[in-house]
């Protein structure tokens, strides 16, 4: 596309591309925008060096290779703030510049936003289901090694409290947390049998009594008794990783309380998703460790976002393919809410047109400046800011929007021509 557009000089026409999702994953009520910070960081470094050019030189004209050698994005980008909720058709990102400089950003934008938004959207549902209990992301072993830190970031953005991925701790400042594995308990075995107490004693000696001991390698009742015998009633926590977690949590809580360990927390893990977490809300669980379901988007591993050309030299353009239609023209969006803060509607309208009537509701502009003239704007939100934005957005949803059952989007989107 780039080579052909450069050859016929259409590459320099002023264009707008928009990122949006035609629909939410089946049954979902909302999505969470995530990955914007990573996208902007990647955009600053998005260049074609000698190694990259060597790959494309065999099949692209010399003029195209020369253009890519000097490539720097010089256009403007507006978008929904990272952590913003989105709905079908929300213009999540608006990229403006020449056709050439915008079109080469499609894969960069979509790969980051689709991955991170899918995980953040699933994570937000899990956080809502947890009822305010501590959440640890533990999914590094269930996703690509390069994606694992970014999965941790997206989960933290959506409200998770910590991650077991140390690269996410280093790279993004996400708090780190974790427990031991069954292998450590099994390690302390010999010809004379199992030595669970020795394993617990070793862990406590190294990490202190605030550590969390994994108590279900063998018999869980004996494991709890051994844990308190070794560490005392001030033990930080015990983890249960298998079995009927609700039943076991009640039994373990009763046993811990009977042993005087009333402050010892119960951590549960093992194939948890938002539905399993919701089912455990009435149980004495203090911490959830979530892995596979989280880093795979809990059944929706991509947010389904697309990157479409919507305007050329001020003229709206739109795709009409069946079930893949787009809406032409550069757009803005506002979100209407009641005085209580509850969202009632999202309105998407032409960027050059007048602002829609708000009919007494409070209105908030959704697209904010991100890039001007190829340079990032000042004072972009931090990860902590975006995390707060998600929490505020979830509070603003109508109550039915937090349901885990399948249903329509929590907020209707109106498109103004």
XYZ file of C-alpha atoms in Angstrom:
417
model
C 0.000 0.000 0.000
C 2.726 2.425 0.983
C 4.783 1.787 -2.144
C 1.765 2.270 -4.423
C 0.597 5.384 -2.585
C 4.054 6.946 -2.759
C 4.228 6.181 -6.466
C 0.892 7.834 -7.297
C 1.427 10.612 -4.716
C -1.759 9.781 -2.790
C 0.492 8.955 0.188
C 0.552 12.630 1.116
C -3.207 13.162 1.315
C -4.368 14.213 4.773
C -6.222 11.391 6.465
C -7.875 10.348 9.699
C -7.769 6.775 10.927
C -9.847 5.685 13.914
C -9.607 2.738 16.275
C -12.895 1.305 17.514
C -14.595 -1.976 18.361
C -17.704 -2.783 16.368
C -19.005 -4.862 19.226
C -18.003 -6.090 22.671
C -17.148 -9.757 23.271
C -20.307 -11.813 23.605
C -22.254 -10.934 26.720
C -19.881 -8.234 27.954
C -21.382 -4.966 29.199
C -18.342 -2.692 28.805
C -14.674 -2.630 27.857
C -11.644 -0.942 29.405
C -9.158 1.005 27.272
C -5.668 -0.204 28.127
C -2.290 -0.017 26.454
C -2.388 3.676 25.525
C 0.700 4.435 27.577
C 2.573 1.540 25.975
C 1.454 2.623 22.509
C 2.718 6.169 22.998
C 6.022 4.880 24.318
C 6.334 2.579 21.298
C 5.430 5.406 18.927
C 8.414 7.440 20.098
C 10.691 4.544 19.192
C 8.912 3.500 15.981
C 11.620 3.772 13.305
C 13.116 1.698 10.521
C 16.807 1.029 11.098
C 19.285 -0.921 9.026
C 18.089 -4.321 10.280
C 14.449 -3.565 9.512
C 15.233 -2.086 6.112
C 17.271 -5.161 5.191
C 14.092 -7.242 5.471
C 12.048 -5.052 3.123
C 14.669 -3.983 0.597
C 14.309 -7.172 -1.524
C 10.636 -6.528 -2.352
C 10.003 -2.768 -2.003
C 11.051 -0.023 -4.426
C 14.114 1.983 -3.462
C 11.979 5.121 -3.078
C 9.805 3.375 -0.450
C 12.840 2.110 1.437
C 14.299 5.621 1.455
C 11.009 7.035 2.759
C 10.930 4.467 5.576
C 14.545 5.183 6.462
C 13.526 8.739 7.371
C 10.156 7.815 8.887
C 8.981 9.701 11.947
C 5.323 10.206 12.798
C 4.580 13.938 12.581
C 0.798 13.923 12.918
C -1.708 14.324 15.733
C -3.409 11.708 17.885
C -6.394 12.089 20.185
C -7.864 9.229 22.162
C -9.828 8.011 25.113
C -7.680 8.300 28.226
C -6.114 5.038 29.302
C -8.459 3.473 31.823
C -11.582 4.913 30.177
C -14.535 2.602 29.632
C -15.589 2.049 26.042
C -18.614 0.657 24.213
C -19.403 -0.488 20.657
C -18.361 2.198 18.184
C -16.462 4.352 20.686
C -13.732 6.217 18.699
C -10.988 5.077 21.051
C -8.151 6.551 18.995
C -8.093 9.207 16.264
C -4.841 9.311 14.226
C -4.397 12.231 11.811
C -1.636 12.914 9.319
C -0.619 11.861 5.838
C -1.904 8.517 4.614
C 1.641 7.165 4.533
C 2.638 8.061 8.063
C -0.681 6.874 9.535
C -1.185 3.619 7.649
C 2.073 2.071 8.867
C 0.912 2.431 12.484
C -2.046 0.051 12.147
C -0.415 -3.113 13.457
C 1.450 -1.264 16.191
C -1.743 0.330 17.510
C -3.978 -2.699 17.234
C -1.565 -5.267 18.630
C -1.068 -3.226 21.798
C -4.630 -1.984 22.307
C -6.319 -5.303 21.474
C -4.098 -7.275 23.843
C -4.072 -4.905 26.797
C -7.735 -3.906 26.549
C -8.832 -7.552 26.451
C -6.939 -8.324 29.647
C -7.950 -5.117 31.429
C -11.600 -5.701 30.536
C -11.496 -9.219 31.987
C -9.542 -8.042 35.017
C -12.079 -5.302 35.770
C -14.861 -7.894 35.875
C -12.808 -10.006 38.266
C -12.077 -7.028 40.510
C -15.774 -6.180 40.648
C -16.612 -9.796 41.484
C -14.028 -9.913 44.280
C -15.873 -7.485 46.517
C -12.747 -5.498 47.352
C -10.525 -8.419 48.296
C -6.856 -8.495 47.361
C -6.097 -9.723 43.823
C -2.748 -11.081 42.606
C -1.989 -11.628 38.916
C -0.236 -14.998 38.494
C -0.536 -15.705 34.772
C 3.015 -15.521 33.436
C 3.196 -19.281 32.849
C 0.051 -19.201 30.744
C 0.960 -16.549 28.182
C 3.795 -15.616 25.829
C 6.932 -14.665 27.709
C 7.112 -11.261 26.018
C 3.438 -10.570 26.756
C 3.578 -11.526 30.427
C 4.791 -8.166 31.848
C 2.272 -6.255 29.749
C -0.471 -8.597 30.933
C 0.512 -7.762 34.496
C 0.398 -4.048 33.699
C -3.087 -4.319 32.193
C -4.367 -6.287 35.183
C -2.928 -3.740 37.615
C -4.470 -0.914 35.608
C -7.873 -2.577 35.992
C -7.582 -2.918 39.771
C -5.437 -5.951 40.576
C -3.173 -5.292 43.565
C 0.030 -7.120 42.652
C 1.759 -9.469 40.234
C 4.080 -12.450 40.489
C 5.923 -11.241 37.362
C 9.142 -9.530 38.434
C 9.719 -7.944 35.022
C 6.431 -6.079 35.462
C 7.678 -4.958 38.877
C 10.897 -3.684 37.300
C 9.439 -2.202 34.134
C 6.162 -0.732 35.334
C 6.427 -0.520 39.104
C 3.566 -2.962 39.687
C 3.765 -4.266 43.289
C 5.149 -7.794 43.471
C 3.681 -10.693 45.443
C 3.568 -14.464 45.339
C 3.802 -17.700 47.281
C 5.801 -20.913 47.114
C 4.918 -23.820 44.843
C 4.250 -27.477 45.566
C 7.743 -28.239 44.291
C 9.265 -26.578 47.344
C 7.258 -28.767 49.705
C 7.999 -31.886 47.685
C 11.696 -31.011 47.704
C 11.779 -31.667 51.440
C 11.154 -35.399 51.077
C 13.463 -38.311 51.701
C 13.646 -42.048 51.829
C 11.847 -41.885 55.154
C 8.875 -39.994 53.665
C 7.441 -36.493 53.444
C 8.741 -33.599 55.523
C 6.164 -30.841 55.115
C 7.139 -29.288 58.425
C 10.744 -29.006 57.288
C 9.661 -27.169 54.139
C 7.503 -24.741 56.130
C 10.253 -24.212 58.663
C 12.733 -23.396 55.906
C 10.393 -20.884 54.261
C 9.586 -19.130 57.530
C 13.267 -18.985 58.442
C 14.067 -17.288 55.146
C 11.053 -14.992 54.809
C 9.591 -14.539 58.292
C 6.230 -15.426 59.733
C 4.478 -12.964 57.415
C 4.963 -15.387 54.540
C 2.201 -17.506 52.982
C 2.515 -21.284 53.223
C 1.028 -23.635 50.633
C -0.938 -26.152 52.688
C -2.574 -28.528 50.197
C 0.364 -30.538 48.848
C -0.703 -33.514 50.948
C -3.552 -33.485 53.454
C -4.872 -29.941 53.814
C -6.080 -30.284 57.407
C -2.726 -31.611 58.501
C -1.020 -28.973 56.380
C -2.796 -26.148 58.213
C -2.010 -27.701 61.593
C 1.657 -28.074 60.626
C 1.822 -24.508 59.315
C 0.606 -23.022 62.591
C 2.749 -25.399 64.637
C 5.835 -24.212 62.732
C 5.046 -20.504 62.307
C 2.719 -19.826 65.212
C -0.646 -18.031 65.161
C 0.857 -14.895 63.596
C 1.469 -16.670 60.269
C 0.735 -14.304 57.400
C -1.282 -16.638 55.220
C -2.036 -20.069 53.867
C -2.759 -20.859 50.220
C -5.227 -23.393 48.844
C -4.662 -24.299 45.194
C -7.030 -27.193 44.514
C -10.296 -28.842 45.421
C -13.647 -27.250 46.241
C -12.278 -23.876 47.240
C -15.461 -22.668 48.940
C -15.803 -25.699 51.177
C -12.094 -25.806 51.924
C -11.933 -22.086 52.721
C -14.646 -22.483 55.357
C -12.963 -25.514 56.874
C -9.548 -23.834 56.914
C -10.965 -20.639 58.433
C -12.587 -22.604 61.236
C -9.399 -24.552 61.804
C -7.202 -21.423 61.820
C -9.512 -19.626 64.228
C -9.542 -22.663 66.479
C -5.745 -22.603 66.540
C -5.726 -18.912 67.473
C -4.564 -17.805 64.002
C -7.444 -15.407 63.527
C -5.412 -12.970 61.443
C -3.868 -15.539 59.109
C -5.199 -14.845 55.638
C -6.540 -17.444 53.227
C -5.247 -17.195 49.661
C -7.005 -19.219 46.961
C -5.838 -19.980 43.425
C -6.426 -22.602 40.759
C -8.279 -21.895 37.492
C -10.167 -18.904 38.840
C -12.182 -16.590 36.622
C -14.750 -13.890 37.376
C -17.538 -16.444 37.802
C -15.568 -18.570 40.260
C -14.522 -15.441 42.150
C -18.133 -14.271 42.366
C -19.182 -17.696 43.652
C -16.628 -17.349 46.478
C -17.754 -13.916 47.671
C -19.620 -15.368 50.636
C -16.653 -17.518 51.672
C -13.845 -16.502 54.054
C -11.344 -15.828 51.267
C -8.904 -12.944 51.732
C -6.821 -13.051 48.551
C -7.371 -14.363 45.021
C -4.506 -15.488 42.776
C -5.617 -15.510 39.143
C -3.638 -16.820 36.187
C -4.827 -18.516 33.010
C -8.243 -16.896 32.690
C -6.851 -13.432 33.275
C -4.007 -13.437 30.737
C -6.251 -14.977 28.068
C -8.981 -12.379 28.512
C -11.324 -14.850 30.224
C -12.631 -16.175 26.937
C -12.046 -12.984 24.934
C -8.302 -12.878 24.156
C -8.693 -9.865 21.862
C -10.798 -6.739 22.208
C -11.789 -6.940 18.537
C -10.648 -3.388 17.757
C -10.070 -2.262 14.179
C -8.112 0.614 12.590
C -10.078 2.219 9.777
C -9.616 5.135 7.408
C -12.573 7.492 7.966
C -11.577 10.751 6.265
C -9.439 11.855 3.289
C -8.713 15.560 2.712
C -11.732 16.513 4.780
C -14.099 14.137 2.977
C -15.708 11.330 5.042
C -15.078 7.826 3.721
C -16.631 4.599 4.979
C -16.456 0.873 4.406
C -19.812 -0.727 3.456
C -18.904 -4.436 3.583
C -21.633 -6.522 5.202
C -21.240 -6.757 8.994
C -18.002 -4.765 8.749
C -19.365 -1.303 8.089
C -17.574 1.800 9.334
C -18.836 5.347 9.892
C -17.098 8.044 7.914
C -15.641 11.291 9.173
C -13.420 12.364 12.059
C -15.415 12.126 15.259
C -15.657 13.351 18.811
C -17.551 11.724 21.665
C -19.218 12.848 24.873
C -20.577 10.803 27.728
C -23.720 11.926 29.529
C -24.351 11.218 33.190
C -26.869 12.015 35.880
C -26.052 14.346 38.736
C -25.248 11.235 40.779
C -22.479 10.394 38.323
C -24.236 7.393 36.750
C -23.609 7.183 32.995
C -26.721 7.214 30.813
C -25.472 7.574 27.228
C -22.477 8.006 24.940
C -22.870 10.265 21.905
C -20.482 10.121 18.934
C -20.711 13.102 16.573
C -18.776 14.768 13.718
C -15.680 16.585 14.942
C -16.523 19.612 12.806
C -20.145 19.736 13.908
C -21.822 21.349 16.910
C -21.849 19.574 20.261
C -25.049 17.559 20.767
C -27.831 18.635 23.119
C -27.311 17.165 26.578
C -30.913 17.538 27.807
C -29.978 18.497 31.341
C -27.397 15.761 31.805
C -23.767 16.402 32.655
C -21.474 15.944 29.645
C -17.815 14.983 29.477
C -15.603 15.050 26.383
C -13.949 11.660 25.947
C -11.157 12.259 23.438
C -8.108 13.985 24.863
C -4.925 15.163 23.112
C -2.139 12.577 23.129
C 0.228 13.623 20.322
C 0.677 16.958 18.578
C 3.014 17.351 15.622
C 4.532 13.964 16.353
C 5.409 14.898 19.937
C 3.730 13.509 23.042
C 1.712 16.129 24.904
C 2.841 17.139 28.367
C 1.419 15.702 31.586
C 0.110 12.421 30.215
C -1.519 10.236 32.887
C 0.640 7.869 34.903
C -0.248 4.210 35.368
C -1.524 5.126 38.829
C -3.734 7.853 37.340
C -5.162 5.430 34.802
C -5.800 2.853 37.518
C -7.833 5.437 39.442
C -9.691 6.271 36.229
C -10.825 2.656 35.826
C -12.057 2.518 39.417
C -14.025 5.738 38.962
C -15.495 4.500 35.692
C -16.741 1.260 37.227
C -18.491 3.214 39.971
C -20.214 5.338 37.324
C -21.720 2.361 35.481
C -25.437 1.624 35.929
C -25.743 -1.261 38.380
C -26.729 -3.718 35.660
C -23.471 -2.944 33.905
C -21.570 -4.841 36.584
C -23.562 -8.032 36.096
C -21.571 -11.036 34.928
C -24.532 -12.506 33.066
C -24.711 -11.957 29.317
C -26.511 -8.842 28.222
C -26.470 -5.659 26.196
C -23.812 -2.972 26.688
C -24.369 -1.089 29.927
C -24.609 2.257 28.139
C -26.198 2.919 24.728
C -24.141 4.671 22.051
C -25.868 7.216 19.841
C -24.292 8.240 16.524
C -25.075 11.710 15.221
C -24.653 12.301 11.477
